[in-house]
Structure formats: structure tokens, C-alpha cells
Tab-separated table of C-alpha atoms in Angstrom:
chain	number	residue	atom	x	y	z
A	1	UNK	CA	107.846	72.943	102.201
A	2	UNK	CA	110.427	70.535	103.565
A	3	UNK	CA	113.739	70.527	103.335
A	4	UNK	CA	116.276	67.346	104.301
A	5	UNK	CA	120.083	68.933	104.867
A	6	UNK	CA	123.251	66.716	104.630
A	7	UNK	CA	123.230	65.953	108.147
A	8	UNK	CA	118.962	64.429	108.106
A	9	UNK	CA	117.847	67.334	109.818
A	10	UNK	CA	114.850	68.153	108.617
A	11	UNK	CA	113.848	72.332	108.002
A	12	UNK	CA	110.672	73.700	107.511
A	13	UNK	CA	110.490	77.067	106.233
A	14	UNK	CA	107.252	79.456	104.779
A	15	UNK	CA	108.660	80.368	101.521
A	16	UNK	CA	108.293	84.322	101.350
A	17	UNK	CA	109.064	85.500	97.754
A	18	UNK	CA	109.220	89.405	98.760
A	19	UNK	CA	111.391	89.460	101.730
A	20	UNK	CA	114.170	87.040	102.652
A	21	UNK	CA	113.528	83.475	103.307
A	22	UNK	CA	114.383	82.022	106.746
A	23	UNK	CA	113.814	78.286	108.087
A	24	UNK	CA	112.366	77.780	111.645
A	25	UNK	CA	115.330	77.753	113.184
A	26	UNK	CA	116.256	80.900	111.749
A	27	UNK	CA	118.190	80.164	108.764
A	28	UNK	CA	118.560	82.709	105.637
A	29	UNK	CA	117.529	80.443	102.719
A	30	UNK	CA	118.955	81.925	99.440
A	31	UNK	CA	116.096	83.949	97.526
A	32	UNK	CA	115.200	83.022	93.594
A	33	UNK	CA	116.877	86.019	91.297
A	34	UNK	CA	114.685	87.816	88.797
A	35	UNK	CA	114.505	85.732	85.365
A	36	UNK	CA	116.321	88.284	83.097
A	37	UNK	CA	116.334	86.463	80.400
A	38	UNK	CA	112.513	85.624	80.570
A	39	UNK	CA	110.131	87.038	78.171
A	40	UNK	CA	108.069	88.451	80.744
A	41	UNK	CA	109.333	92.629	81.633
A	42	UNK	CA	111.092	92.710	84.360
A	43	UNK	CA	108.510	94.911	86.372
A	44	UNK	CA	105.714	92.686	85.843
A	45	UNK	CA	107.889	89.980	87.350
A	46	UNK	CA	108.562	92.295	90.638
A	47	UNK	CA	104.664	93.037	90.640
A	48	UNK	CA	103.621	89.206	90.319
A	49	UNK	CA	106.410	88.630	93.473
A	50	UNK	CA	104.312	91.390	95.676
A	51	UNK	CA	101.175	90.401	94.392
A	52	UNK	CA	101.632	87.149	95.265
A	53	UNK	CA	102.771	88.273	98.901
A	54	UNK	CA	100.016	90.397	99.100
A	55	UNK	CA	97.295	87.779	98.353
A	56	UNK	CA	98.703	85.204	100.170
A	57	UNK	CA	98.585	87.354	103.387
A	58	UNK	CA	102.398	87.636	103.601
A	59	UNK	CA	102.080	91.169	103.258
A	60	UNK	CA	98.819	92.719	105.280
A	61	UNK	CA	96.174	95.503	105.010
A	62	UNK	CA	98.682	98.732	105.806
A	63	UNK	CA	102.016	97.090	105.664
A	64	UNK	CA	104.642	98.972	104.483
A	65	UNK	CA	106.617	98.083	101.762
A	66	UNK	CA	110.511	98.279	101.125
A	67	UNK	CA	111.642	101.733	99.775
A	68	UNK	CA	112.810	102.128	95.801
A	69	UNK	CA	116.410	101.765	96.854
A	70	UNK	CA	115.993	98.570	98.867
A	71	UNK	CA	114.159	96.411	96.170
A	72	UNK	CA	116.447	97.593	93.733
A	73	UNK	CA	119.541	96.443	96.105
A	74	UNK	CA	117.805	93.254	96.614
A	75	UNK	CA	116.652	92.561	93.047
A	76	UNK	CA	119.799	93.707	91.362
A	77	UNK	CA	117.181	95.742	89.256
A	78	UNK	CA	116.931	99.487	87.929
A	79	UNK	CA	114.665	102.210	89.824
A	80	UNK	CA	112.674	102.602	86.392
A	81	UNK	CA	111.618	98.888	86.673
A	82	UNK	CA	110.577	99.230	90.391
A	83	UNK	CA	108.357	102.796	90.119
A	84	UNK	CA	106.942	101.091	86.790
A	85	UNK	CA	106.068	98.047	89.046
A	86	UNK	CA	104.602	99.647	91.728
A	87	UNK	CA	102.631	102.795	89.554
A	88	UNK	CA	101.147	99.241	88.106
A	89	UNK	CA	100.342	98.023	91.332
A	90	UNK	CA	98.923	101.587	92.940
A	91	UNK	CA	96.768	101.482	89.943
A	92	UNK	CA	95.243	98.433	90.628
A	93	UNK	CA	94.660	99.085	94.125
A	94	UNK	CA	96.901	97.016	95.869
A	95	UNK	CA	98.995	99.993	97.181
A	96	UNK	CA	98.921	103.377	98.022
A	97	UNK	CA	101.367	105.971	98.760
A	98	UNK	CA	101.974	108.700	101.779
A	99	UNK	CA	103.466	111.694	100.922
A	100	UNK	CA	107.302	111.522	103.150
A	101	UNK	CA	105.947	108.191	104.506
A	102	UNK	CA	106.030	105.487	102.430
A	103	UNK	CA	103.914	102.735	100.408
A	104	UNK	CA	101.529	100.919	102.138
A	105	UNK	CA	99.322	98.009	101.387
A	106	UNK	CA	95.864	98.881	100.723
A	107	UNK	CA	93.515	97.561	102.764
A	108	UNK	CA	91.054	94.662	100.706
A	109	UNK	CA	88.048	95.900	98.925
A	110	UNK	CA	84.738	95.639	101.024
A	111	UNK	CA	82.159	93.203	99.606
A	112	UNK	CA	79.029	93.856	99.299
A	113	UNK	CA	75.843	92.108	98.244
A	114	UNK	CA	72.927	93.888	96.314
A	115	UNK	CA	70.455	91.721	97.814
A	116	UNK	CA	68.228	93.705	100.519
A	117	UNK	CA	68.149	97.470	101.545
A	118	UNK	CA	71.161	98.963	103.490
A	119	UNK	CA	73.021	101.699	104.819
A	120	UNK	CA	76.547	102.613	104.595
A	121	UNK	CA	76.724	103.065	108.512
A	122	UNK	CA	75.277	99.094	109.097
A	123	UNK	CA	77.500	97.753	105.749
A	124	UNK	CA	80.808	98.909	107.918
A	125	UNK	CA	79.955	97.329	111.241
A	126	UNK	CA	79.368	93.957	108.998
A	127	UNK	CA	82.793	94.222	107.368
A	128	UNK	CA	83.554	95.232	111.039
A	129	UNK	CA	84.734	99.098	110.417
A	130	UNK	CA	84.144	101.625	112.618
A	131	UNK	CA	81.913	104.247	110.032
A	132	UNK	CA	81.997	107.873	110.734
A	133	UNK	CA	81.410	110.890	108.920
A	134	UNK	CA	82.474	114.548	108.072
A	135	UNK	CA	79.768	117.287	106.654
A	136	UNK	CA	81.439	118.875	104.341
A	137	UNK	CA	78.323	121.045	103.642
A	138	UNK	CA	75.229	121.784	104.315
A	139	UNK	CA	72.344	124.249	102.775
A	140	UNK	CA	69.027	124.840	102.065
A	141	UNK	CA	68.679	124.789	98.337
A	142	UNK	CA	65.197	125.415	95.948
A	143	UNK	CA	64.059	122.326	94.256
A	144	UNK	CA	64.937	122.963	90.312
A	145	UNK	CA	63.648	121.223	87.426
A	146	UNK	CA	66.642	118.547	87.563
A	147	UNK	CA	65.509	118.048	91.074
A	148	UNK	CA	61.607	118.077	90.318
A	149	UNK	CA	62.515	114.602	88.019
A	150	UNK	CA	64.661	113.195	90.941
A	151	UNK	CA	62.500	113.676	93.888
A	152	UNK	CA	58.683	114.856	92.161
A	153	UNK	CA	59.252	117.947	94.358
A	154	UNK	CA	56.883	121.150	93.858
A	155	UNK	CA	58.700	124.018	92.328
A	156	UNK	CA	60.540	126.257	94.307
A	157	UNK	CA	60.279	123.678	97.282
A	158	UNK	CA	62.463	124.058	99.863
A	159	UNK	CA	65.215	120.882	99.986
A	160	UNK	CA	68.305	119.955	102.522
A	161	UNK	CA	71.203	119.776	100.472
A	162	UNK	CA	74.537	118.177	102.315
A	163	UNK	CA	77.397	116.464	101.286
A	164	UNK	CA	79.206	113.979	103.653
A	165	UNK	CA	82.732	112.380	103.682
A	166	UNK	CA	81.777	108.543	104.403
A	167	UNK	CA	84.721	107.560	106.320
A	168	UNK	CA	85.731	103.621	108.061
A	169	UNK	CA	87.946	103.071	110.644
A	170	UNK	CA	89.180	106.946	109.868
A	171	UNK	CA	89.805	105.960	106.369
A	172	UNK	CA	87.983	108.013	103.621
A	173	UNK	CA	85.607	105.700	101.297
A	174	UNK	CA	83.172	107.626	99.974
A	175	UNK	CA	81.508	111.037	99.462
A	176	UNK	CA	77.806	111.798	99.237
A	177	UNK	CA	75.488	114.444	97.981
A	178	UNK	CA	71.978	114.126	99.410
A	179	UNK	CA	68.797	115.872	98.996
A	180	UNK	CA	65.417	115.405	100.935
A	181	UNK	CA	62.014	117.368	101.130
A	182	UNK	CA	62.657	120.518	103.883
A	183	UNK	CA	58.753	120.141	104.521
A	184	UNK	CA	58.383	116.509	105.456
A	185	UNK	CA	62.034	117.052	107.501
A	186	UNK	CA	61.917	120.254	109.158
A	187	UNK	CA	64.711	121.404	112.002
A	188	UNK	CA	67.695	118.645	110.659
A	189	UNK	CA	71.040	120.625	111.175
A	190	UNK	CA	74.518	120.142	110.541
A	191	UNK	CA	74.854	119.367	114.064
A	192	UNK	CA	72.670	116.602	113.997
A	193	UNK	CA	73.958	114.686	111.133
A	194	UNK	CA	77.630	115.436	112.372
A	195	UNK	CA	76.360	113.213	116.307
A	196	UNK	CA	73.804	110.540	114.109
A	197	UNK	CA	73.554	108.901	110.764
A	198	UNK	CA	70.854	110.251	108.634
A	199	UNK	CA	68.755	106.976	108.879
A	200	UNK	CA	68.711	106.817	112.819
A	201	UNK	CA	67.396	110.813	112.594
A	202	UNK	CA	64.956	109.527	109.478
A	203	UNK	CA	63.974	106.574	111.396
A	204	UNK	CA	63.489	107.750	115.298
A	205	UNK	CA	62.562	111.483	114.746
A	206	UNK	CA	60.357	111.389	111.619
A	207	UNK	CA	59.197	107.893	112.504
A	208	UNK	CA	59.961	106.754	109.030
A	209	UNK	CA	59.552	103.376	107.368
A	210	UNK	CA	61.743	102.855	104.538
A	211	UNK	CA	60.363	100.755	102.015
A	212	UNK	CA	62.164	100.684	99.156
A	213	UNK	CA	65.431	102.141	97.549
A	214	UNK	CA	66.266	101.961	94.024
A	215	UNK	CA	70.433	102.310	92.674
A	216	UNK	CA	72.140	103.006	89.780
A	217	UNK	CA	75.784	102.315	89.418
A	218	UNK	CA	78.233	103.455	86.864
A	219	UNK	CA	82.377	103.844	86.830
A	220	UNK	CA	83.619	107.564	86.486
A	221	UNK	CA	86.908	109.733	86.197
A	222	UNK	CA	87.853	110.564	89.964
A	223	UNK	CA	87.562	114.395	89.771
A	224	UNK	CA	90.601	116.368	91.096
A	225	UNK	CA	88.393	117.715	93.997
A	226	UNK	CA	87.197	114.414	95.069
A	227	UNK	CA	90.336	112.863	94.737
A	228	UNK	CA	91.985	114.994	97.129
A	229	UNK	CA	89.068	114.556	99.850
A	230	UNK	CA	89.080	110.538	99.226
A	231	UNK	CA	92.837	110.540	99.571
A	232	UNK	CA	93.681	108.405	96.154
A	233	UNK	CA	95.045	109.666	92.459
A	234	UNK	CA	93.185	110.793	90.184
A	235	UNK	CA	93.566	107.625	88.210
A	236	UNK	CA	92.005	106.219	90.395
A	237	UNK	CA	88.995	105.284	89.027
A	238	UNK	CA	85.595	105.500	90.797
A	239	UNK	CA	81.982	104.180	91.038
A	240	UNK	CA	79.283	106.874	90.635
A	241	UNK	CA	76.029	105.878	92.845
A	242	UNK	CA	72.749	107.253	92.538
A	243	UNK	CA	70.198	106.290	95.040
A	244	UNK	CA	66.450	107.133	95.160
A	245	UNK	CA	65.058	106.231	98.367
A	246	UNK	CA	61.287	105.776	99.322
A	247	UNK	CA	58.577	105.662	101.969
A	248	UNK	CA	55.684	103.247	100.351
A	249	UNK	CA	55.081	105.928	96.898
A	250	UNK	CA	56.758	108.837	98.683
A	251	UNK	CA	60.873	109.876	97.682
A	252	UNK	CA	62.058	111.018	100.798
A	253	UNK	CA	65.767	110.787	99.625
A	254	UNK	CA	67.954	111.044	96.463
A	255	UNK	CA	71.493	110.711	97.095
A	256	UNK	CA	74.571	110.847	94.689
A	257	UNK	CA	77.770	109.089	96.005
A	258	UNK	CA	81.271	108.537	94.806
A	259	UNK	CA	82.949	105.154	95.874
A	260	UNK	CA	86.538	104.446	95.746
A	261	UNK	CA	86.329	102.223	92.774
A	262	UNK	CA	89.740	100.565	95.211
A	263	UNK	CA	87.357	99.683	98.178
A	264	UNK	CA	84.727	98.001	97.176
A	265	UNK	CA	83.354	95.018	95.437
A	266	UNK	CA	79.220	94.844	94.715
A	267	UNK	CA	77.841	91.402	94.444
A	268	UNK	CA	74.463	90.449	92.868
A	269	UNK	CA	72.340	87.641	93.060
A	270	UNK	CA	70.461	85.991	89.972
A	271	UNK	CA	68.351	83.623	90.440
A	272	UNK	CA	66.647	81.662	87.698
């Protein structure tokens, strides 16, 4: 925008509608009050303002935001219509909260297209992450009739069973349940999937060729359990994914996984 004084002189400024609004030269430009007497609440006003910061890049992936008592200083506004604001805002994703920290901005959801077969490890490194992961437990289990269905297992075959925290750039995004045949993957440890993603191991020990993988998606309740490990609210809501994963007609995996429903966004293709 630009701005001729009384004098010519001719300002431009970036107009910022969260914080306060300075010219290039460094001049504090008087910031638009709340419309009190508009028919929209007054905390969905405050959440378009830092919605609109957020998503045009004002305010970044793990800024933090003002506390309570400053926007409410700086909006003339009550504490009730700030936390209402910003429980709206946590809900939808755009920020979280650290416990004696703060409120941050959450960083954007990760897209994701449906289109070919992937990992979770390769999927980071394209959204350039840094993936890890945590084992948060591993055990030999017997294969059961639930598991017989999922993975045409023999009864009473023996089946890894080991749930990883799926983490990028040290930030939690997903946990997963796995299960594949002891007999056609014998010797696999803790150890090993703690150094090497399961694929690699799959891949350049077992010399497998994955062919195929088939998904199913569906939202769910966060559970209090997985909340706490995926560091988000239970309201929170998540994506349940269940992955069968094969080797021409052989399942060699079958893999439940939890998503942050506040980290990513799946794409699919349809062509006519």
C-alpha cells in the first residue's frame, strides 16, 4: 500500500493486522480497532485477524504468539473473548500450546498425494523433514483369528508386533502398529528398527520387492494415550490408517497408524 503524507513524501508500509503497523522508515501507523458494534462475535473477529496473519505468512510455522494479557491490552477486549478465539483456532490446527511456554503457530499440514506407493521415511525428505523414529514396543505375538483375515497367516504363527512413534524434524506425527510374518523375517530386533527404517531392512536384508500396498483411511477420536505420545488434545481429531502391504500375492505387512488429523492433507487423483 502507498501512502502520500502532507509534506509528498511518499510511505510504503506491509500492513500487519496482528501486530503494530510500521512504515519503512519506521513509523507506527495507527492499527484498525475491533468492530464492536459488528454482528460478527468479537472472538471470531480476533481469530479472522490471526488467521489472516497466519496465512499470509506474517506469522510463521512455530512463531509465538502474544500472551492473553497482551491481546487483550491491545484489543481493548475481555480474556473470555481471546481464550474463546484461540481454543477456536487450536482446534483447527493453526496453533498449539506449551505447557509454561506459550502458543505457537503450528507448523502447515504436509501434503500428500495418493498416487504411487510410499513410505513415511521418503514422504518427509520430500516435504524436506528430517523423519525419525521411537519403538515404543516390540514383541513376538501368535497370529489370532483377527490377524489370520489381515495377513492369511497360519494359526498360531509366529508375528513381529511393534509400534513406532513416526516423528519429523523431532516433531511427533504419527504412531504405528505393525505386524509381519516372524518366518519370512527372522532375527529383526528392536535394535534394528531403532538404526533403519523398516523398508531399508525389508528391502536390503530380505531382498524384498514391494509390489503393491493397499490403504484405508478413516477420521477417529484421538485416544487419551495417543494424544499424550502425539503431543496434541484430545480434540484433536485424527486419521486412522490401515495399510496392507504386499510382495506380488504375498502380505508381508499390515500396519495400523494414527495421523495427526493437524498435519496432514491426502490428495487423490481422478482421472476420467
Amino acid at each position: 500500500m502507498i501512502i502520500i503524507d502532507r509534506h509528498n513524501t511518499v510511505c510504503y508500509y506491509k500492513l500487519n493486522w496482528y501486530g503494530q503497523h510500521y512504515n519503512e522508515i519506521g513509523c507506527e501507523i495507527s492499527m484498525p480497532k475491533f468492530n464492536k458494534d459488528s454482528r460478527l462475535p468479537l472472538y471470531h473477529q480476533l481469530y479472522d485477524i490471526i488467521l489472516n496473519e497466519i496465512e499470509t505468512g506474517e506469522l510463521k510455522e512455530s512463531d509465538k504468539l502474544p500472551s492473553e494479557r497482551e491481546l487483550c491490552e491491545k484489543y481493548d477486549i475481555s480474556r473470555s473473548t481471546v481464550r474463546q478465539a484461540m481454543g477456536e483456532l487450536q482446534k483447527n490446527g493453526y496453533i498449539y500450546k506449551q505447557q509454561g511456554k506459550g502458543i505457537f503457530v503450528s507448523p502447515k499440514a504436509l501434503k500428500q498425494d495418493l498416487l504411487k506407493f510410499y513410505s513415511f521415511t521418503d514422504e518427509m525428505k520430500k516435504n524436506g523433514k528430517t523423519p525419525s523414529s521411537k519403538v515404543i514396543d516390540f514383541q513376538v505375538v501368535t497370529c489370532d483369528s483377527k490377524l489370520m483375515n489381515k495377513l492369511r497367516c497360519l494359526p498360531n504363527s509366529k508375528l513381529y508386533k511393534f509400534t513406532r512413534l513416526r516423528l519429523a524434524d523431532e516433531k511427533p506425527m504419527m504412531l504405528e502398529t505393525t505386524y509381519i510374518p516372524m518366518g519370512r523375517f527372522n532375527n529383526i530386533s528392536k535394535a534394528d528398527l531403532e538404526k533403519c527404517p523398516l523398508y531399508d531392512i525389508l528391502r536390503n536384508r530380505f531382498n524384498v520387492i514391494f509390489t503393491k500396498a493397499e490403504e484405508s483411511f478413516r477420521p477417529v477420536n484421538t485416544r487419551h494415550d495417543e494424544a499424550v505420545m502425539l503431543e496434541i488434545n484430545e480434540d484433536v481429531p485424527s486419521m486412522m490408517i490401515e495399510r496392507t502391504t504386499y510382495e506380488n500375492e504375498e502380505i508381508i505387512e499390515y500396519t495400523v497408524g494414527i495421523a495427526r488429523g493437524d498435519m496432514f492433507e491426502y490428495r487423490v487423483v481422478l482421472e476420467k
